[in-house]
Structure formats: structure tokens, C-alpha cells
Coordinates of C-alpha atoms and ligand atoms in Angstrom, one line a residue:
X122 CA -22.4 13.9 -3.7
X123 CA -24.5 13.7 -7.5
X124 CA -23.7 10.4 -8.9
X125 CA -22.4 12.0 -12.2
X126 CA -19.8 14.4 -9.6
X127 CA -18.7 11.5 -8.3
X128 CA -18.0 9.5 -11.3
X129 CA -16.2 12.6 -13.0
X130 CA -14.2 13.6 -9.8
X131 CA -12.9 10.1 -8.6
X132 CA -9.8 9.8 -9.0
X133 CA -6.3 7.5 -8.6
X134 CA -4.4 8.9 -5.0
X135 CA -1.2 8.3 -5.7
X136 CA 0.1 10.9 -2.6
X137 CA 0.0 10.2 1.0
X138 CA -3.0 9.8 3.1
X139 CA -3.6 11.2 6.4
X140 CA -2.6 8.8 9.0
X141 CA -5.5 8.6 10.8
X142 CA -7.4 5.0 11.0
X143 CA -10.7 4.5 8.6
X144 CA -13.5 4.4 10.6
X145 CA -15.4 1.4 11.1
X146 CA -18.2 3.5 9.9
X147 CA -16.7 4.6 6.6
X148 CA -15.3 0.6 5.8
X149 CA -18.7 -1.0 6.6
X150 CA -20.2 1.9 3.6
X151 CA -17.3 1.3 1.3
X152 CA -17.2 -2.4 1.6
X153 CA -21.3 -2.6 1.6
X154 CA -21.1 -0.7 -1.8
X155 CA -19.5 -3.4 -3.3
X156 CA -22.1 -6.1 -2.5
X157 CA -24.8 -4.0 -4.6
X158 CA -23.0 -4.2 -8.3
X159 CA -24.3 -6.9 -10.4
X160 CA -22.8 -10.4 -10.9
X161 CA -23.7 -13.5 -13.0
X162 CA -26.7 -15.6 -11.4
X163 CA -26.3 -12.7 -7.9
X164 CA -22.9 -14.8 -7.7
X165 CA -21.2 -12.5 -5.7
X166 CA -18.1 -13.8 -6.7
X167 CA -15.8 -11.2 -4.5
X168 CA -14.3 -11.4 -1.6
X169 CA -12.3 -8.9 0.7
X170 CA -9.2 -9.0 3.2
X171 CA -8.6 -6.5 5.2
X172 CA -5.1 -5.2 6.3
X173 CA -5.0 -2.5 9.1
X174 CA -2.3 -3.7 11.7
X175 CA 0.8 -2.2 12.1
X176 CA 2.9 -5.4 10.8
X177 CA 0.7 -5.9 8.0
X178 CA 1.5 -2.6 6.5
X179 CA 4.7 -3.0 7.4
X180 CA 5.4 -5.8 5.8
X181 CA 3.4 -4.9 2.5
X182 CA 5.3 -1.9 2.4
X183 CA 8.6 -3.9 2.4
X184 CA 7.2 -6.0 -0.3
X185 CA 6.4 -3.7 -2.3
X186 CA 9.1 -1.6 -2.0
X187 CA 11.0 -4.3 -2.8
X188 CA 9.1 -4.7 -6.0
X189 CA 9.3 -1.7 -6.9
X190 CA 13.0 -1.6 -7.0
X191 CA 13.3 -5.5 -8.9
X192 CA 11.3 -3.9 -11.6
X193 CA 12.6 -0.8 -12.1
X194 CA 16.2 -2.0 -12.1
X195 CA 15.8 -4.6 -15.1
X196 CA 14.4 -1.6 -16.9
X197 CA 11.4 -3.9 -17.7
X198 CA 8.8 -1.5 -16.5
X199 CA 9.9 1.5 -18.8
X200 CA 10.2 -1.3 -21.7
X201 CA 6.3 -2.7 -20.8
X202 CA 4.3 0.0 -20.5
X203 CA 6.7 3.1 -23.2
X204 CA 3.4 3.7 -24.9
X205 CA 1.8 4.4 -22.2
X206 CA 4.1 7.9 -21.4
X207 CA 3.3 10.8 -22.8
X208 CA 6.3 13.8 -22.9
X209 CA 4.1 16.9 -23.5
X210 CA 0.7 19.0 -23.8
X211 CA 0.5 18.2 -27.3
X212 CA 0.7 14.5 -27.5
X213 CA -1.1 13.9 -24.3
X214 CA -4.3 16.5 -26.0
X215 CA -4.3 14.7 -29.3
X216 CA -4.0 10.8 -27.9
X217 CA -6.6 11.5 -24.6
X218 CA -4.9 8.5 -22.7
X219 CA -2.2 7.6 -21.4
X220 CA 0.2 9.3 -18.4
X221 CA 1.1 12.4 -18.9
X222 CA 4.8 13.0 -17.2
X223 CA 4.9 16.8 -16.4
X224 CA 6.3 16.8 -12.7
X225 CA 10.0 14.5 -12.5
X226 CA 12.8 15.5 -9.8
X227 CA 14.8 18.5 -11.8
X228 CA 17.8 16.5 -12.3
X229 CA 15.8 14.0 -14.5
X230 CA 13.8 16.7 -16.6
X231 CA 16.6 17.2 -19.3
X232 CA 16.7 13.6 -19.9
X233 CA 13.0 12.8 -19.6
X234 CA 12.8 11.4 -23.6
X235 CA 15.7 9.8 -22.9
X236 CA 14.9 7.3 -19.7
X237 CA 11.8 7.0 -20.7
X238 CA 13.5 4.6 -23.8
X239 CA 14.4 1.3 -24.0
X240 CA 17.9 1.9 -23.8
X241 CA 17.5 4.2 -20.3
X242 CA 17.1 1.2 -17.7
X243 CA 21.1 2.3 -17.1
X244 CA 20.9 5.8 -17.0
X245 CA 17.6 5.1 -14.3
X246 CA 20.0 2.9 -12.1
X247 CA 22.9 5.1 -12.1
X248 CA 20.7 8.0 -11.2
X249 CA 19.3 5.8 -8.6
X250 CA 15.6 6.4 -9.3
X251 CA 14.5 2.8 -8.8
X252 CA 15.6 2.9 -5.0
X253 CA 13.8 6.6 -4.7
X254 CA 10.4 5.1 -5.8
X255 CA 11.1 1.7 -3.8
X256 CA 11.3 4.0 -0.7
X257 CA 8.4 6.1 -2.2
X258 CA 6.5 3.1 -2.7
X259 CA 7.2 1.7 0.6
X260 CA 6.3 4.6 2.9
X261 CA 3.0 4.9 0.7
X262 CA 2.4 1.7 1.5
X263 CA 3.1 1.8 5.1
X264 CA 1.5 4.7 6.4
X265 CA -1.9 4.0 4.8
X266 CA -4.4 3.1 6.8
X267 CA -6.2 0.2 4.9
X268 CA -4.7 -2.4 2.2
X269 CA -7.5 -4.2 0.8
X270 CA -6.9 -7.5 -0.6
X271 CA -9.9 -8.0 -3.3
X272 CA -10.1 -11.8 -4.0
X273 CA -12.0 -14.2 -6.7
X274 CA -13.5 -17.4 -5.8
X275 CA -12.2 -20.0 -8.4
X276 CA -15.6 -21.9 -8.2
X277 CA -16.2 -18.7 -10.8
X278 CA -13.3 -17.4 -11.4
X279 CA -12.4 -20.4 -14.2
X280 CA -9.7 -19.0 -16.3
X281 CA -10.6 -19.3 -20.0
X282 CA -14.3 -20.2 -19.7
X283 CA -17.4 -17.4 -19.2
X284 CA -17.4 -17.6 -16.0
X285 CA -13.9 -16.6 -15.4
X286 CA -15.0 -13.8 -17.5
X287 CA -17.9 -12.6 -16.0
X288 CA -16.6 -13.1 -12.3
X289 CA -13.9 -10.8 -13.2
X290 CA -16.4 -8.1 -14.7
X291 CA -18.7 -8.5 -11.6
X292 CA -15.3 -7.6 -9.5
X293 CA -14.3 -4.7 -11.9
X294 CA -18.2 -3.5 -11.1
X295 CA -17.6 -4.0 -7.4
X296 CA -14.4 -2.6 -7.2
X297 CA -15.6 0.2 -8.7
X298 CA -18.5 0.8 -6.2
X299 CA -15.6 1.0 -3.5
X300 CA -14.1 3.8 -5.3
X301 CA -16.7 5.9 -6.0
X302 CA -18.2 5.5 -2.3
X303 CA -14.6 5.9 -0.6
X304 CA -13.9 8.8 -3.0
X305 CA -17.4 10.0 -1.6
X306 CA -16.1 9.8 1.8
X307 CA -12.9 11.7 1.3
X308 CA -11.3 8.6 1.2
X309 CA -8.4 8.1 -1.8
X310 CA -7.8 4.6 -3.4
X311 CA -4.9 3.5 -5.4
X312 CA -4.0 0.4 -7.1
X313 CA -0.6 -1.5 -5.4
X314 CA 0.1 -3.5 -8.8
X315 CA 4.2 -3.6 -8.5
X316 CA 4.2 -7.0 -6.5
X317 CA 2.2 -8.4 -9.4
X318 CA 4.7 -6.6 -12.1
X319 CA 7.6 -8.3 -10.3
X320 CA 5.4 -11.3 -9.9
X321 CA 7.2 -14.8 -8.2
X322 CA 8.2 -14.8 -4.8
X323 CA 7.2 -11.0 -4.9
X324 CA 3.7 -11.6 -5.5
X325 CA 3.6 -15.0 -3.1
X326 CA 4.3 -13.1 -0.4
X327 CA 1.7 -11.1 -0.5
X328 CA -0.7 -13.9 -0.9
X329 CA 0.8 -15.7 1.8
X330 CA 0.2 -13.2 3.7
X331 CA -3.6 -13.1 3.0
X332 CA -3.6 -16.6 4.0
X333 CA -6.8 -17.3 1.2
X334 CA -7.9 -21.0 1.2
X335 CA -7.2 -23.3 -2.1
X336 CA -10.2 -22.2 -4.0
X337 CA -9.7 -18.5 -3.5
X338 CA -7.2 -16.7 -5.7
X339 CA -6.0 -12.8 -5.0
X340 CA -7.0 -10.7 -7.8
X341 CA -5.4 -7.3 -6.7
X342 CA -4.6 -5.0 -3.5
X343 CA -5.5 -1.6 -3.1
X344 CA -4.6 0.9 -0.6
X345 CA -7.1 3.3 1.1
X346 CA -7.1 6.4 3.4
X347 CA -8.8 10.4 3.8
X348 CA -7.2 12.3 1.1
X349 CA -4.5 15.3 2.8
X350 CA -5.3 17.9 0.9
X351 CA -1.5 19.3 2.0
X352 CA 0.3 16.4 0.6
X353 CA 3.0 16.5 -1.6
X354 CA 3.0 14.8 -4.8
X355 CA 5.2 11.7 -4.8
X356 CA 8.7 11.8 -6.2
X357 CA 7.4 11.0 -10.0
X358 CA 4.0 11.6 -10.3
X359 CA 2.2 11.0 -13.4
X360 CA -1.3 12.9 -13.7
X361 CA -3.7 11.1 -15.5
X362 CA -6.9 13.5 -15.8
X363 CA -6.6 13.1 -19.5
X364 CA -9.7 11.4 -21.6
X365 CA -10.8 10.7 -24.9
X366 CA -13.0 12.6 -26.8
X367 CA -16.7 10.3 -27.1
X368 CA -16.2 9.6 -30.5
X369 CA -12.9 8.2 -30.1
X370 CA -14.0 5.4 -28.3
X371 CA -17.6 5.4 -29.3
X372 CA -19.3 4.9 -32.2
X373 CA -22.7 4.3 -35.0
X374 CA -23.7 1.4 -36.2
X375 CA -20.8 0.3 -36.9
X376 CA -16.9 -0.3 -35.4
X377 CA -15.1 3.0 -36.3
X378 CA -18.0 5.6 -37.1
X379 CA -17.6 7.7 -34.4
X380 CA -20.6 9.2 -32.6
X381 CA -21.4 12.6 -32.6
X382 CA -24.4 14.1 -31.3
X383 CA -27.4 14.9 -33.2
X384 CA -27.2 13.0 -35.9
X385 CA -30.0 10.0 -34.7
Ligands
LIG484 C1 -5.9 -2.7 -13.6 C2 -5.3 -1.4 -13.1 C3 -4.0 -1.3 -12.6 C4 -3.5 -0.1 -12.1 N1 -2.3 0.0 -11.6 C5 -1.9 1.1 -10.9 C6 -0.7 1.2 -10.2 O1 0.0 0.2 -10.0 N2 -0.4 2.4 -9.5 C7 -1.2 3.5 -9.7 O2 -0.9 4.5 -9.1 N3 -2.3 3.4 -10.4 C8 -2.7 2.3 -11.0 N4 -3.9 2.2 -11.7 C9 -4.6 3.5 -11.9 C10 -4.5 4.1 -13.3 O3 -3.2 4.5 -13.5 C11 -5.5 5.2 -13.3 O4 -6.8 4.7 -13.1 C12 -5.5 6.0 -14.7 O5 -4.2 6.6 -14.9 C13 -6.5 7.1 -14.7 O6 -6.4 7.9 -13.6 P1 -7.5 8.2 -12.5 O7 -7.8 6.9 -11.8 O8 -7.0 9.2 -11.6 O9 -8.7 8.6 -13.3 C14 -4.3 1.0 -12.2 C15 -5.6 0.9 -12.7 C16 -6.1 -0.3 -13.1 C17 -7.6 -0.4 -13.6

């Protein structure tokens, strides 16, 4: 694949994977990719766990499921991340970003504005779309082939000083490498970031399960597996194609003066 097709096609896979097991193969590539990004001093700060057995999955799955459904029941999800949803064509064309909502369950479409608000946490629970996505999340979780656990070591990783800065831009760089390679390799990656948004004995769990020695912490988990081109897309799925125009984000000389070609 040409570099620039691969960095315009990957993509979030937030549908099913095919169950079949990564080959060893296809890891060795993807995790190899990682070691080549850049980090402070040739650091290489990163480290990675992982998951494939049947139990593990499992019980990530649970967790997360479990998560999922803590989260969404307080309501504080919706309440976090409201400016991030975007209701329509027009509003998703003129800001570029954001999650564009335009596939729910038909019973939920006339309401759509409306649970979306702070005030629809109740309308959500009585509907009983946190325990749809818990079980949504959950079989996701479980029936891909690969979790990977994406650690930091805190000899870097020191919260609030450079380092802690630059280890976590040397992971962002690694991480992704893995993405573009898997996506490369048919392979879909998505983030797992609900046992992290319920955080506590959600998010211990989890690292408990990694098992990671005192002066590694967890940074994130990410689930792998070859793209079905036949799957269906989960219950709410929130398509995210969407970018900004270059000089929105980009710009001359100065903060604000945004670039436009031809004008040296
Ligand atoms: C730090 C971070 C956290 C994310 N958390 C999630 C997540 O929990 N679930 C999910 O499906 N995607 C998650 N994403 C993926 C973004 O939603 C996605 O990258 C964005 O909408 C653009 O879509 P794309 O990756 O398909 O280009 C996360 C991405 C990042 C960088």
C-alpha cells in the first residue's frame, strides 16, 4: 500500500472482526513497526502486552462491558464529551470534527437532540441503551482476536516533567505505526477507552490483569483483528470520516492566519 493510501484510508474499527487468530506473522510486522518511530535519546519508552487467550478476552470483555454500562447509566459520558456529537450534514460539514450520529436504533432517532443532552441520562436508562452498548461492548471485546495492552515505563514516563511528555509522544508515534501497518494488513484497530472513563476498580482490573511491574504504568488497550467486510455496524455507530479543512488547523506566520496555498 502507498504510504499517503494508508495514512488517508486507516481508519477506527468499531464493528466486529473476523474470528480468526492474528497470525504470528502479521503481530511480529505490526508490533515491529512500532520499534521504528522515534523517541527521545532512541528511548524506546513503550512496551506491549499481549492478550489472545480465551479467558483473557473473556474477562476484558466483562470488564468492559461492565464499564460501559457504569458510565453510561450516570449519564456522565453524554455530559463529558456533548460537544463532541454532531446531529446533522450541516454541522458536521462546517465544524470538520467531531462524531457525526447518523445511524441510532429507530426507536431512538426522534429523540436523538434530546439524549444527546444533559438532562437525557434518564430517558437513556429507561430506554435501556446503556445495557445494549455494555453487551455491544462486551461481545466486541470478546470475540477479537488480540487486546493489546500498550504500556509506559515511568523511568520516562515522569508525569509533569519533559520526559513524561515526550515518552508519551514517542508512544503516540508508535502506536501509530501499529495502525497504519495492521490497517495495511487488513487488520482493524480500535481504542477500548471505557475502563479508563469509568476509571477505579474498573480500570484496576484491567491492570491487574496485565500484571506490569512497579515502574511500568498501562497507558491504553486496543483491540485488533482482519476487518469482515460483512459486518454489521454496531448498535450506535458514530462515523467519524469527517476533517478539517488545512487552514483550519494550519496556519502563516502567525497563530490564526490560516494557510492557503500559493501565497509563499
Ligand atoms: C486517545 C483516543 C481515545 C479514543 N477512544 C476511543 C474509544 O473509546 N472508542 C472508539 O471506538 N474510538 C476511540 N478513539 C478513536 C476516535 O474516535 C477516532 O480516531 C476518531 O473519531 C477519528 O476516526 P478514525 O480513527 O476512523 O479516523 C480514540 C482515539 C484516541 C486517539
Amino acid at each position: 500500500m502507498e504510504l499517503l493510501d494508508a495514512i488517508r484510508n486507516r481508519r477506527t474499527t468499531n464493528s466486529r472482526f473476523l474470528e480468526k487468530p492474528l497470525s504470528d506473522d502479521h503481530i511480529r510486522t505490526i508490533i515491529e513497526a512500532a520499534s521504528y518511530a522515534p523517541s527521545h535519546f532512541n528511548s524506546q519508552p513503550w512496551r506491549f502486552v499481549l492478550i489472545r487467550s480465551r479467558e483473557g478476552r473473556d474477562r476484558l470483555g466483562k470488564i468492559a462491558g461492565r464499564s460501559m454500562r457504569a458510565v453510561m447509566e450516570k449519564g456522565e459520558f453524554w455530559k463529558r464529551y456533548l460537544k463532541y456529537f454532531r446531529f446533522s450534514r450541516e454541522e458536521i460539514d462546517k465544524s470538520g470534527d467531531g462524531i457525526y450520529i447518523d445511524n441510532m436504533p429507530a426507536p431512538l432517532r426522534p429523540f436523538i437532540r434530546y439524549i444527546f443532552s444533559e438532562k437525557g441520562a434518564e430517558v437513556m436508562n429507561k430506554l435501556r441503551v446503556p445495557y445494549i452498548l455494555a453487551i455491544d461492548s462486551k461481545r466486541l471485546i470478546t470475540t477479537s482476536p488480540l487486546i493489546l495492552a500498550v504500556l509506559l515505563t515511568k523511568e520516562e514516563y515522569r508525569k509533569g516533567e519533559l520526559s513524561g511528555m515526550y515518552s508519551m509522544l514517542a508512544l503516540g508515534m508508535a502506536i501509530e505505526n501499529i495502525w497504519l501497518t495492521a490497517n495495511s494488513l487488513g487488520v482493524g484497530v480500535q481504542f477500548i477507552s471505557l475502563p479508563m472513563e469509568a476509571g477505579g476498580e474498573h480500570w484496576a482490573e484491567c491492570v491487574a490483569m496485565i500484571d506490569p511491574p512497579e515502574n511500568y504504568e498501562v497507558i491504553a488497550l486496543f483491540r485488533l483483528g482482519y476487518v469482515d467486510p460483512d459486518a454489521k455496524r454496531p448498535t450506535i455507530d458514530w462515523s467519524s470520516k469527517q476533517r478539517k479543512d488545512i487552514s483550519q488547523f494550519c496556519f502563516d506566520e502567525t497563530f490564526g492566519n490560516g494557510w492557503r496555498s500559493g501565497r509563499v
